mmCIF file of C-alpha atoms and ligand atoms in Angstrom:
data_model
loop_
_atom_site.group_PDB
_atom_site.id
_atom_site.type_symbol
_atom_site.label_atom_id
_atom_site.label_comp_id
_atom_site.label_asym_id
_atom_site.label_seq_id
_atom_site.Cartn_x
_atom_site.Cartn_y
_atom_site.Cartn_z
ATOM 1 C CA UNK A 14 -57.585 83.501 -53.705
ATOM 2 C CA UNK A 15 -55.356 86.432 -52.730
ATOM 3 C CA UNK A 16 -57.543 86.787 -49.656
ATOM 4 C CA UNK A 17 -56.509 83.254 -48.632
ATOM 5 C CA UNK A 18 -52.871 84.158 -49.008
ATOM 6 C CA UNK A 19 -53.251 87.279 -46.913
ATOM 7 C CA UNK A 20 -55.037 85.384 -44.154
ATOM 8 C CA UNK A 21 -52.395 82.689 -44.199
ATOM 9 C CA UNK A 22 -49.647 85.316 -44.001
ATOM 10 C CA UNK A 23 -51.257 86.984 -41.009
ATOM 11 C CA UNK A 24 -51.683 83.647 -39.255
ATOM 12 C CA UNK A 25 -48.137 82.492 -39.831
ATOM 13 C CA UNK A 26 -46.619 85.861 -38.869
ATOM 14 C CA UNK A 27 -48.626 85.780 -35.635
ATOM 15 C CA UNK A 28 -47.366 82.305 -34.906
ATOM 16 C CA UNK A 29 -43.783 83.426 -35.539
ATOM 17 C CA UNK A 30 -44.157 86.360 -33.182
ATOM 18 C CA UNK A 31 -45.652 84.030 -30.596
ATOM 19 C CA UNK A 32 -42.848 81.442 -30.737
ATOM 20 C CA UNK A 33 -41.286 81.573 -27.265
ATOM 21 C CA UNK A 34 -38.012 79.840 -28.114
ATOM 22 C CA UNK A 35 -36.006 78.437 -30.995
ATOM 23 C CA UNK A 36 -37.690 75.062 -30.780
ATOM 24 C CA UNK A 37 -41.190 76.527 -31.062
ATOM 25 C CA UNK A 38 -40.016 78.698 -33.943
ATOM 26 C CA UNK A 39 -38.699 75.662 -35.786
ATOM 27 C CA UNK A 40 -42.079 73.960 -35.394
ATOM 28 C CA UNK A 41 -43.779 76.998 -36.933
ATOM 29 C CA UNK A 42 -41.313 76.974 -39.824
ATOM 30 C CA UNK A 43 -41.963 73.313 -40.573
ATOM 31 C CA UNK A 44 -45.733 73.794 -40.403
ATOM 32 C CA UNK A 45 -45.475 76.623 -42.936
ATOM 33 C CA UNK A 46 -42.531 75.950 -45.210
ATOM 34 C CA UNK A 47 -41.807 72.231 -44.614
ATOM 35 C CA UNK A 48 -42.563 69.555 -47.210
ATOM 36 C CA UNK A 49 -46.141 69.317 -46.040
ATOM 37 C CA UNK A 50 -46.296 72.873 -44.823
ATOM 38 C CA UNK A 51 -49.260 75.066 -45.587
ATOM 39 C CA UNK A 52 -47.376 77.416 -47.888
ATOM 40 C CA UNK A 53 -45.764 74.513 -49.718
ATOM 41 C CA UNK A 54 -49.234 73.023 -50.212
ATOM 42 C CA UNK A 55 -50.435 76.290 -51.780
ATOM 43 C CA UNK A 56 -47.819 75.949 -54.510
ATOM 44 C CA UNK A 57 -49.318 72.610 -55.492
ATOM 45 C CA UNK A 58 -52.523 74.351 -56.453
ATOM 46 C CA UNK A 59 -50.660 76.210 -59.204
ATOM 47 C CA UNK A 60 -51.126 73.423 -61.759
ATOM 48 C CA UNK A 61 -54.918 73.497 -61.414
ATOM 49 C CA UNK A 62 -55.274 77.210 -62.146
ATOM 50 C CA UNK A 63 -56.181 78.769 -65.448
ATOM 51 C CA UNK A 64 -53.003 80.007 -67.201
ATOM 52 C CA UNK A 65 -53.818 83.719 -66.785
ATOM 53 C CA UNK A 66 -53.969 83.358 -63.003
ATOM 54 C CA UNK A 67 -50.862 81.253 -62.593
ATOM 55 C CA UNK A 68 -48.325 84.043 -62.854
ATOM 56 C CA UNK A 69 -49.833 86.351 -60.270
ATOM 57 C CA UNK A 70 -50.608 83.446 -57.930
ATOM 58 C CA UNK A 71 -47.054 82.140 -58.201
ATOM 59 C CA UNK A 72 -45.658 85.574 -57.483
ATOM 60 C CA UNK A 73 -47.946 86.026 -54.486
ATOM 61 C CA UNK A 74 -46.946 82.686 -52.976
ATOM 62 C CA UNK A 75 -43.249 83.450 -53.539
ATOM 63 C CA UNK A 76 -43.626 86.821 -51.848
ATOM 64 C CA UNK A 77 -45.385 85.104 -48.994
ATOM 65 C CA UNK A 78 -42.544 82.574 -48.722
ATOM 66 C CA UNK A 79 -39.934 85.313 -48.657
ATOM 67 C CA UNK A 80 -41.756 87.352 -46.020
ATOM 68 C CA UNK A 81 -42.307 84.369 -43.798
ATOM 69 C CA UNK A 82 -38.637 83.346 -44.223
ATOM 70 C CA UNK A 83 -37.504 86.845 -43.276
ATOM 71 C CA UNK A 84 -39.838 86.961 -40.316
ATOM 72 C CA UNK A 85 -38.447 83.647 -39.072
ATOM 73 C CA UNK A 86 -34.852 84.885 -39.379
ATOM 74 C CA UNK A 87 -35.720 88.095 -37.561
ATOM 75 C CA UNK A 88 -37.438 86.191 -34.784
ATOM 76 C CA UNK A 89 -34.498 83.832 -34.549
ATOM 77 C CA UNK A 90 -31.995 86.594 -33.916
ATOM 78 C CA UNK A 91 -34.382 88.314 -31.515
ATOM 79 C CA UNK A 92 -34.666 85.090 -29.499
ATOM 80 C CA UNK A 93 -30.874 84.573 -29.511
ATOM 81 C CA UNK A 94 -30.334 88.123 -28.345
ATOM 82 C CA UNK A 95 -32.893 87.722 -25.576
ATOM 83 C CA UNK A 96 -31.240 84.467 -24.444
ATOM 84 C CA UNK A 97 -27.845 86.163 -24.306
ATOM 85 C CA UNK A 98 -29.257 89.125 -22.399
ATOM 86 C CA UNK A 99 -30.891 86.779 -19.883
ATOM 87 C CA UNK A 100 -27.607 84.902 -19.383
ATOM 88 C CA UNK A 101 -25.654 88.096 -18.960
ATOM 89 C CA UNK A 102 -28.155 89.350 -16.426
ATOM 90 C CA UNK A 103 -27.871 86.125 -14.486
ATOM 91 C CA UNK A 104 -24.109 85.830 -14.632
ATOM 92 C CA UNK A 105 -23.184 89.380 -13.787
ATOM 93 C CA UNK A 106 -19.894 89.727 -11.972
ATOM 94 C CA UNK A 107 -19.322 92.664 -9.696
ATOM 95 C CA UNK A 108 -15.727 93.413 -10.591
ATOM 96 C CA UNK A 109 -15.467 95.974 -7.804
ATOM 97 C CA UNK A 110 -15.598 93.186 -5.174
ATOM 98 C CA UNK A 111 -12.238 92.303 -3.574
ATOM 99 C CA UNK A 112 -10.575 89.096 -4.803
ATOM 100 C CA UNK A 113 -11.348 86.155 -2.523
ATOM 101 C CA UNK A 114 -8.162 84.331 -1.520
ATOM 102 C CA UNK A 115 -8.160 80.799 -2.954
ATOM 103 C CA UNK A 116 -6.907 77.618 -1.259
ATOM 104 C CA UNK A 117 -3.312 78.410 -2.215
ATOM 105 C CA UNK A 118 -3.402 81.619 -0.218
ATOM 106 C CA UNK A 119 -5.485 80.256 2.660
ATOM 107 C CA UNK A 120 -4.081 76.766 3.240
ATOM 108 C CA UNK A 121 -1.060 76.221 5.420
ATOM 109 C CA UNK A 122 1.551 73.484 5.659
ATOM 110 C CA UNK A 123 1.998 72.210 9.219
ATOM 111 C CA UNK A 124 5.410 73.222 10.622
ATOM 112 C CA UNK A 125 6.192 69.587 11.220
ATOM 113 C CA UNK A 126 5.640 68.709 7.552
ATOM 114 C CA UNK A 127 7.843 71.659 6.708
ATOM 115 C CA UNK A 128 10.598 70.414 9.061
ATOM 116 C CA UNK A 129 10.257 66.905 7.648
ATOM 117 C CA UNK A 130 10.844 68.264 4.127
ATOM 118 C CA UNK A 131 13.699 70.487 5.259
ATOM 119 C CA UNK A 132 15.516 67.625 6.997
ATOM 120 C CA UNK A 133 15.001 65.332 4.016
ATOM 121 C CA UNK A 134 16.310 68.001 1.660
ATOM 122 C CA UNK A 135 19.494 68.509 3.689
ATOM 123 C CA UNK A 136 20.326 64.817 4.028
ATOM 124 C CA UNK A 137 19.396 64.099 0.424
ATOM 125 C CA UNK A 138 21.971 66.718 -0.537
ATOM 126 C CA UNK A 139 24.572 64.738 1.445
ATOM 127 C CA UNK A 140 23.674 61.591 -0.487
ATOM 128 C CA UNK A 141 21.269 59.930 1.955
ATOM 129 C CA UNK A 142 18.134 58.191 0.740
ATOM 130 C CA UNK A 143 14.889 57.841 2.669
ATOM 131 C CA UNK A 144 13.908 54.514 4.273
ATOM 132 C CA UNK A 145 10.646 53.596 5.956
ATOM 133 C CA UNK A 146 9.276 51.174 8.511
ATOM 134 C CA UNK A 147 5.862 50.529 10.037
ATOM 135 C CA UNK A 148 4.510 52.273 13.151
ATOM 136 C CA UNK A 149 3.363 48.905 14.504
ATOM 137 C CA UNK A 150 6.552 47.004 15.078
ATOM 138 C CA UNK A 151 7.695 43.701 16.558
ATOM 139 C CA UNK A 152 9.420 43.464 19.917
ATOM 140 C CA UNK A 153 12.254 41.785 18.052
ATOM 141 C CA UNK A 154 12.994 44.745 15.771
ATOM 142 C CA UNK A 155 12.201 47.523 18.242
ATOM 143 C CA UNK A 156 14.348 45.959 20.991
ATOM 144 C CA UNK A 157 16.064 42.581 20.645
ATOM 145 C CA UNK A 158 17.874 43.182 17.351
ATOM 146 C CA UNK A 159 19.026 46.521 18.743
ATOM 147 C CA UNK A 160 20.955 44.745 21.455
ATOM 148 C CA UNK A 161 18.182 45.227 24.010
ATOM 149 C CA UNK A 162 17.464 41.705 25.307
ATOM 150 C CA UNK A 163 14.138 40.932 27.041
ATOM 151 C CA UNK A 164 15.322 41.599 30.595
ATOM 152 C CA UNK A 165 17.118 44.839 29.684
ATOM 153 C CA UNK A 166 16.052 47.893 31.784
ATOM 154 C CA UNK A 167 15.818 50.081 28.642
ATOM 155 C CA UNK A 168 12.535 48.344 27.893
ATOM 156 C CA UNK A 169 11.017 49.828 31.029
ATOM 157 C CA UNK A 170 12.491 53.279 30.374
ATOM 158 C CA UNK A 171 10.755 53.547 27.046
ATOM 159 C CA UNK A 172 7.137 53.606 28.347
ATOM 160 C CA UNK A 173 6.118 51.334 25.541
ATOM 161 C CA UNK A 174 2.560 50.903 24.249
ATOM 162 C CA UNK A 175 2.084 47.145 23.806
ATOM 163 C CA UNK A 176 -0.643 45.243 21.990
ATOM 164 C CA UNK A 177 -2.248 42.150 23.551
ATOM 165 C CA UNK A 178 0.080 39.130 23.411
ATOM 166 C CA UNK A 179 -0.421 36.775 20.464
ATOM 167 C CA UNK A 180 -0.957 33.019 20.784
ATOM 168 C CA UNK A 181 2.803 32.344 20.758
ATOM 169 C CA UNK A 182 3.323 34.899 23.550
ATOM 170 C CA UNK A 183 4.994 37.519 21.322
ATOM 171 C CA UNK A 184 3.690 41.060 21.468
ATOM 172 C CA UNK A 185 3.471 43.755 18.836
ATOM 173 C CA UNK A 186 4.034 47.328 19.969
ATOM 174 C CA UNK A 187 3.977 50.908 18.745
ATOM 175 C CA UNK A 188 7.591 51.603 17.917
ATOM 176 C CA UNK A 189 9.255 53.721 20.597
ATOM 177 C CA UNK A 190 11.925 55.038 18.225
ATOM 178 C CA UNK A 191 12.813 54.943 14.530
ATOM 179 C CA UNK A 192 15.832 52.708 15.246
ATOM 180 C CA UNK A 193 14.091 49.486 14.069
ATOM 181 C CA UNK A 194 14.380 50.960 10.553
ATOM 182 C CA UNK A 195 18.168 50.553 10.972
ATOM 183 C CA UNK A 196 17.634 46.809 11.317
ATOM 184 C CA UNK A 197 15.114 46.616 8.480
ATOM 185 C CA UNK A 198 17.529 48.463 6.197
ATOM 186 C CA UNK A 199 20.576 46.361 7.058
ATOM 187 C CA UNK A 200 18.526 43.203 6.550
ATOM 188 C CA UNK A 201 17.335 44.400 3.145
ATOM 189 C CA UNK A 202 20.445 45.864 1.568
ATOM 190 C CA UNK A 203 24.208 45.488 1.408
ATOM 191 C CA UNK A 204 26.633 48.185 2.558
ATOM 192 C CA UNK A 205 27.481 50.885 1.730
ATOM 193 C CA UNK A 206 24.325 52.166 3.419
ATOM 194 C CA UNK A 207 23.390 55.789 3.819
ATOM 195 C CA UNK A 208 19.777 56.341 4.859
ATOM 196 C CA UNK A 209 17.553 58.534 6.945
ATOM 197 C CA UNK A 210 14.188 57.355 8.248
ATOM 198 C CA UNK A 211 11.772 60.045 9.372
ATOM 199 C CA UNK A 212 8.597 58.867 11.067
ATOM 200 C CA UNK A 213 6.187 58.723 13.975
ATOM 201 C CA UNK A 214 7.134 57.145 17.288
ATOM 202 C CA UNK A 215 5.132 56.509 20.450
ATOM 203 C CA UNK A 216 5.752 56.645 24.182
ATOM 204 C CA UNK A 217 3.353 56.852 27.073
ATOM 205 C CA UNK A 218 4.252 60.384 28.146
ATOM 206 C CA UNK A 219 2.552 63.788 28.019
ATOM 207 C CA UNK A 220 3.483 67.316 29.142
ATOM 208 C CA UNK A 221 4.556 70.609 27.568
ATOM 209 C CA UNK A 222 7.486 69.038 25.722
ATOM 210 C CA UNK A 223 6.214 65.442 25.405
ATOM 211 C CA UNK A 224 3.275 63.978 23.506
ATOM 212 C CA UNK A 225 2.405 60.255 23.308
ATOM 213 C CA UNK A 226 3.064 60.409 19.563
ATOM 214 C CA UNK A 227 6.016 62.389 18.293
ATOM 215 C CA UNK A 228 8.504 62.330 15.425
ATOM 216 C CA UNK A 229 12.073 61.259 14.944
ATOM 217 C CA UNK A 230 14.453 61.021 12.078
ATOM 218 C CA UNK A 231 16.863 58.107 12.189
ATOM 219 C CA UNK A 232 20.174 58.203 10.369
ATOM 220 C CA UNK A 233 22.355 55.239 9.467
ATOM 221 C CA UNK A 234 25.668 55.032 7.632
ATOM 222 C CA UNK A 235 27.458 51.700 7.209
ATOM 223 C CA UNK A 236 30.662 51.313 5.236
ATOM 224 C CA UNK A 237 34.151 49.914 5.612
ATOM 225 C CA UNK A 238 35.912 53.030 6.853
ATOM 226 C CA UNK A 239 33.291 55.017 8.672
ATOM 227 C CA UNK A 240 34.411 56.609 11.936
ATOM 228 C CA UNK A 241 33.342 59.033 14.636
ATOM 229 C CA UNK A 242 34.741 61.997 12.709
ATOM 230 C CA UNK A 243 32.227 61.338 9.923
ATOM 231 C CA UNK A 244 29.433 61.320 12.469
ATOM 232 C CA UNK A 245 30.493 64.655 13.971
ATOM 233 C CA UNK A 246 30.973 66.284 10.586
ATOM 234 C CA UNK A 247 27.649 65.036 9.326
ATOM 235 C CA UNK A 248 25.711 66.324 12.332
ATOM 236 C CA UNK A 249 27.497 69.672 12.362
ATOM 237 C CA UNK A 250 26.817 70.233 8.681
ATOM 238 C CA UNK A 251 23.229 69.258 9.235
ATOM 239 C CA UNK A 252 22.751 71.714 12.098
ATOM 240 C CA UNK A 253 24.281 74.623 10.192
ATOM 241 C CA UNK A 254 22.102 73.958 7.178
ATOM 242 C CA UNK A 255 18.985 73.353 9.259
ATOM 243 C CA UNK A 256 19.267 76.392 11.516
ATOM 244 C CA UNK A 257 20.498 78.468 8.570
ATOM 245 C CA UNK A 258 23.523 79.851 10.423
ATOM 246 C CA UNK A 259 27.272 79.798 9.663
ATOM 247 C CA UNK A 260 28.381 78.488 13.032
ATOM 248 C CA UNK A 261 26.594 76.310 15.566
ATOM 249 C CA UNK A 262 27.962 75.691 19.036
ATOM 250 C CA UNK A 263 27.406 71.976 19.670
ATOM 251 C CA UNK A 264 28.240 69.729 22.588
ATOM 252 C CA UNK A 265 28.853 65.996 22.209
ATOM 253 C CA UNK A 266 28.211 64.363 25.570
ATOM 254 C CA UNK A 267 29.152 60.786 26.385
ATOM 255 C CA UNK A 268 25.992 58.769 26.888
ATOM 256 C CA UNK A 269 24.677 55.247 26.691
ATOM 257 C CA UNK A 270 22.494 53.437 24.182
ATOM 258 C CA UNK A 271 22.527 49.627 23.958
ATOM 259 C CA UNK A 272 22.779 49.765 20.152
ATOM 260 C CA UNK A 273 25.752 52.135 19.849
ATOM 261 C CA UNK A 274 29.267 52.103 21.287
ATOM 262 C CA UNK A 275 30.538 54.680 21.997
ATOM 263 C CA UNK A 276 27.346 56.708 22.353
ATOM 264 C CA UNK A 277 26.881 60.448 22.426
ATOM 265 C CA UNK A 278 24.071 62.801 23.020
ATOM 266 C CA UNK A 279 24.225 66.059 21.155
ATOM 267 C CA UNK A 280 23.166 69.407 22.577
ATOM 268 C CA UNK A 281 23.105 72.694 20.768
ATOM 269 C CA UNK A 282 23.623 76.065 22.382
ATOM 270 C CA UNK A 283 20.893 78.643 22.444
ATOM 271 C CA UNK A 284 20.329 82.001 24.029
ATOM 272 C CA UNK A 285 17.168 83.848 24.953
ATOM 273 C CA UNK A 286 17.230 87.511 24.019
ATOM 274 C CA UNK A 287 13.951 88.887 25.267
ATOM 275 C CA UNK A 288 11.290 87.140 23.220
ATOM 276 C CA UNK A 289 13.741 85.850 20.670
ATOM 277 C CA UNK A 290 15.624 82.575 20.755
ATOM 278 C CA UNK A 291 19.044 82.539 19.122
ATOM 279 C CA UNK A 292 20.341 79.204 17.981
ATOM 280 C CA UNK A 293 23.949 78.114 17.983
ATOM 281 C CA UNK A 294 25.274 80.611 20.535
ATOM 282 C CA UNK A 295 24.808 81.426 24.197
ATOM 283 C CA UNK A 296 24.907 79.609 27.516
ATOM 284 C CA UNK A 297 21.898 77.296 27.474
ATOM 285 C CA UNK A 298 21.904 73.804 25.977
ATOM 286 C CA UNK A 299 19.140 71.802 24.398
ATOM 287 C CA UNK A 300 19.423 68.103 23.696
ATOM 288 C CA UNK A 301 18.342 67.325 20.147
ATOM 289 C CA UNK A 302 19.598 63.838 19.395
ATOM 290 C CA UNK A 303 21.209 60.587 20.425
ATOM 291 C CA UNK A 304 23.954 59.014 18.341
ATOM 292 C CA UNK A 305 26.958 56.734 18.252
ATOM 293 C CA UNK A 306 28.913 54.083 16.390
ATOM 294 C CA UNK A 307 26.737 51.071 15.597
ATOM 295 C CA UNK A 308 27.334 48.364 18.203
ATOM 296 C CA UNK A 309 29.176 45.245 16.933
ATOM 297 C CA UNK A 310 26.377 43.057 18.355
ATOM 298 C CA UNK A 311 23.857 44.898 16.158
ATOM 299 C CA UNK A 312 26.009 44.407 13.054
ATOM 300 C CA UNK A 313 26.548 40.728 13.832
ATOM 301 C CA UNK A 314 22.800 40.332 14.476
ATOM 302 C CA UNK A 315 22.004 41.285 10.888
ATOM 303 C CA UNK A 316 24.834 39.157 9.492
ATOM 304 C CA UNK A 317 27.408 41.898 8.914
ATOM 305 C CA UNK A 318 31.001 41.238 9.937
ATOM 306 C CA UNK A 319 31.917 43.873 12.584
ATOM 307 C CA UNK A 320 35.598 43.418 11.692
ATOM 308 C CA UNK A 321 34.890 44.607 8.193
ATOM 309 C CA UNK A 322 32.000 47.049 8.539
ATOM 310 C CA UNK A 323 31.497 49.980 10.850
ATOM 311 C CA UNK A 324 29.084 52.825 10.859
ATOM 312 C CA UNK A 325 27.236 55.424 12.795
ATOM 313 C CA UNK A 326 23.626 56.054 13.663
ATOM 314 C CA UNK A 327 21.643 58.887 15.128
ATOM 315 C CA UNK A 328 18.068 59.561 16.164
ATOM 316 C CA UNK A 329 16.850 63.125 16.262
ATOM 317 C CA UNK A 330 13.633 64.575 17.669
ATOM 318 C CA UNK A 331 11.874 66.342 14.785
ATOM 319 C CA UNK A 332 9.331 68.072 17.017
ATOM 320 C CA UNK A 333 12.144 69.303 19.257
ATOM 321 C CA UNK A 334 14.115 70.921 16.472
ATOM 322 C CA UNK A 335 10.892 72.353 15.034
ATOM 323 C CA UNK A 336 10.058 73.994 18.368
ATOM 324 C CA UNK A 337 13.540 75.395 18.552
ATOM 325 C CA UNK A 338 13.798 76.675 15.000
ATOM 326 C CA UNK A 339 10.377 78.252 14.813
ATOM 327 C CA UNK A 340 9.988 79.297 18.449
ATOM 328 C CA UNK A 341 6.906 77.210 19.251
ATOM 329 C CA UNK A 342 6.779 76.766 23.022
ATOM 330 C CA UNK A 343 4.160 74.032 23.498
ATOM 331 C CA UNK A 344 4.452 70.688 21.732
ATOM 332 C CA UNK A 345 0.847 69.760 22.475
ATOM 333 C CA UNK A 346 -0.333 72.591 20.191
ATOM 334 C CA UNK A 347 1.234 70.698 17.257
ATOM 335 C CA UNK A 348 -1.500 68.096 17.436
ATOM 336 C CA UNK A 349 -4.454 70.138 18.683
ATOM 337 C CA UNK A 350 -5.743 70.916 15.173
ATOM 338 C CA UNK A 351 -6.324 74.607 15.951
ATOM 339 C CA UNK A 352 -6.507 76.544 12.652
ATOM 340 C CA UNK A 353 -5.493 79.787 14.345
ATOM 341 C CA UNK A 354 -2.245 78.156 15.474
ATOM 342 C CA UNK A 355 -1.713 76.751 11.991
ATOM 343 C CA UNK A 356 -2.393 80.118 10.387
ATOM 344 C CA UNK A 357 0.257 81.640 12.621
ATOM 345 C CA UNK A 358 2.981 78.990 12.460
ATOM 346 C CA UNK A 359 2.165 77.275 9.148
ATOM 347 C CA UNK A 360 3.953 77.621 5.828
ATOM 348 C CA UNK A 361 2.710 78.637 2.398
ATOM 349 C CA UNK A 362 1.892 75.631 0.235
ATOM 350 C CA UNK A 363 3.923 74.955 -2.902
ATOM 351 C CA UNK A 364 6.946 76.627 -1.356
ATOM 352 C CA UNK A 365 9.079 73.529 -1.131
ATOM 353 C CA UNK A 366 12.153 73.944 1.045
ATOM 354 C CA UNK A 367 15.279 73.677 -1.107
ATOM 355 C CA UNK A 368 18.899 74.356 -0.272
ATOM 356 C CA UNK A 369 19.184 76.537 -3.349
ATOM 357 C CA UNK A 370 16.043 78.573 -2.797
ATOM 358 C CA UNK A 371 16.178 78.718 1.000
ATOM 359 C CA UNK A 372 14.735 76.242 3.474
ATOM 360 C CA UNK A 373 12.284 78.496 5.276
ATOM 361 C CA UNK A 374 11.086 81.661 3.663
HETATM 362 N N1 LIG B 405 16.778 55.560 19.368
HETATM 363 C C1 LIG B 405 17.355 56.470 20.316
HETATM 364 C C2 LIG B 405 16.218 57.190 21.087
HETATM 365 O O1 LIG B 405 15.114 57.141 20.659
HETATM 366 C C3 LIG B 405 18.196 57.525 19.629
HETATM 367 C C4 LIG B 405 19.388 56.951 18.950
HETATM 368 C C5 LIG B 405 19.336 56.544 17.638
HETATM 369 C C6 LIG B 405 20.599 56.823 19.628
HETATM 370 C C7 LIG B 405 20.448 56.028 16.996
HETATM 371 C C8 LIG B 405 21.709 56.321 19.020
HETATM 372 C C9 LIG B 405 21.644 55.916 17.709
HETATM 373 O O2 LIG B 405 16.437 57.784 22.107
#
């Protein structure tokens, strides 16, 4: 009888040693100590034994149970340790390697997006809100409502991209300026109006300072006592904030736009000092925007009484002022998608331009 127990012990211990993982070990445990396990079965023989053998048999089976239980526990922790060691070996990290820069350090914000945010920040601070219009626009809103009737020469000057005429003869186009957003805004809301509208515009033109798609920001203020002085002040304050200088030499030149009267183009002074461009001083002038008092015909066209309401509007070239502020000589590079250019001229992500924290850091 005790020989049986010894044999069984040897067998079970061998099985425990041989269990390759926790699952196999559990199977061995059930086969030995489970309800129908071999060791459990042994206990059932107890009743059939003569009384003088019962005690020693019972003790032997209990010892066997304890040893097997201990062996299982030991094997369990050995397996767990081995699993941990394997994982550690596989997941080693060489902490002497240099830190790889993540997307926040590598990625760059395009200078144009930066300028867009800077301009929005400055005008928002003056109480302007942002309005939008579609890139694909109607002839009516891009021209007619802006006091540019069908036979007007300005339509030729604009180098417009037209779509094929529709059944009724009307043609959609790619907007040539952001000025149609003036009309959309005045049609949608009552004065007082104070909006800017940054966006893409299109003209069939391409050289170092022109691309077929470029960016403008439109400005529109309509109220009952708005005058030219407000326009000048607003643009001067904008330029000082944008170029981050205390004084900016500006020139307001009489000009002509069908949708403003009087109209002015605005130049700002700049000087080349070797490789550096200084803004707001010097002898050279760069045109950055067109502006003027909104033409009475435009006001009347959207149902506003020109006797009661006046206002000013301006349209500024975003790419132009970006080139000037950040010294980027070729506009075409803006849209070439060259990462080296972006790495050089781009801005760190998550560094939002704010007037408090500095526009460009
Ligand atoms: N829309 C004009 C342009 O693209 C600029 C402008 C806007 C002029 C508003 C006056 C008033 O050239």
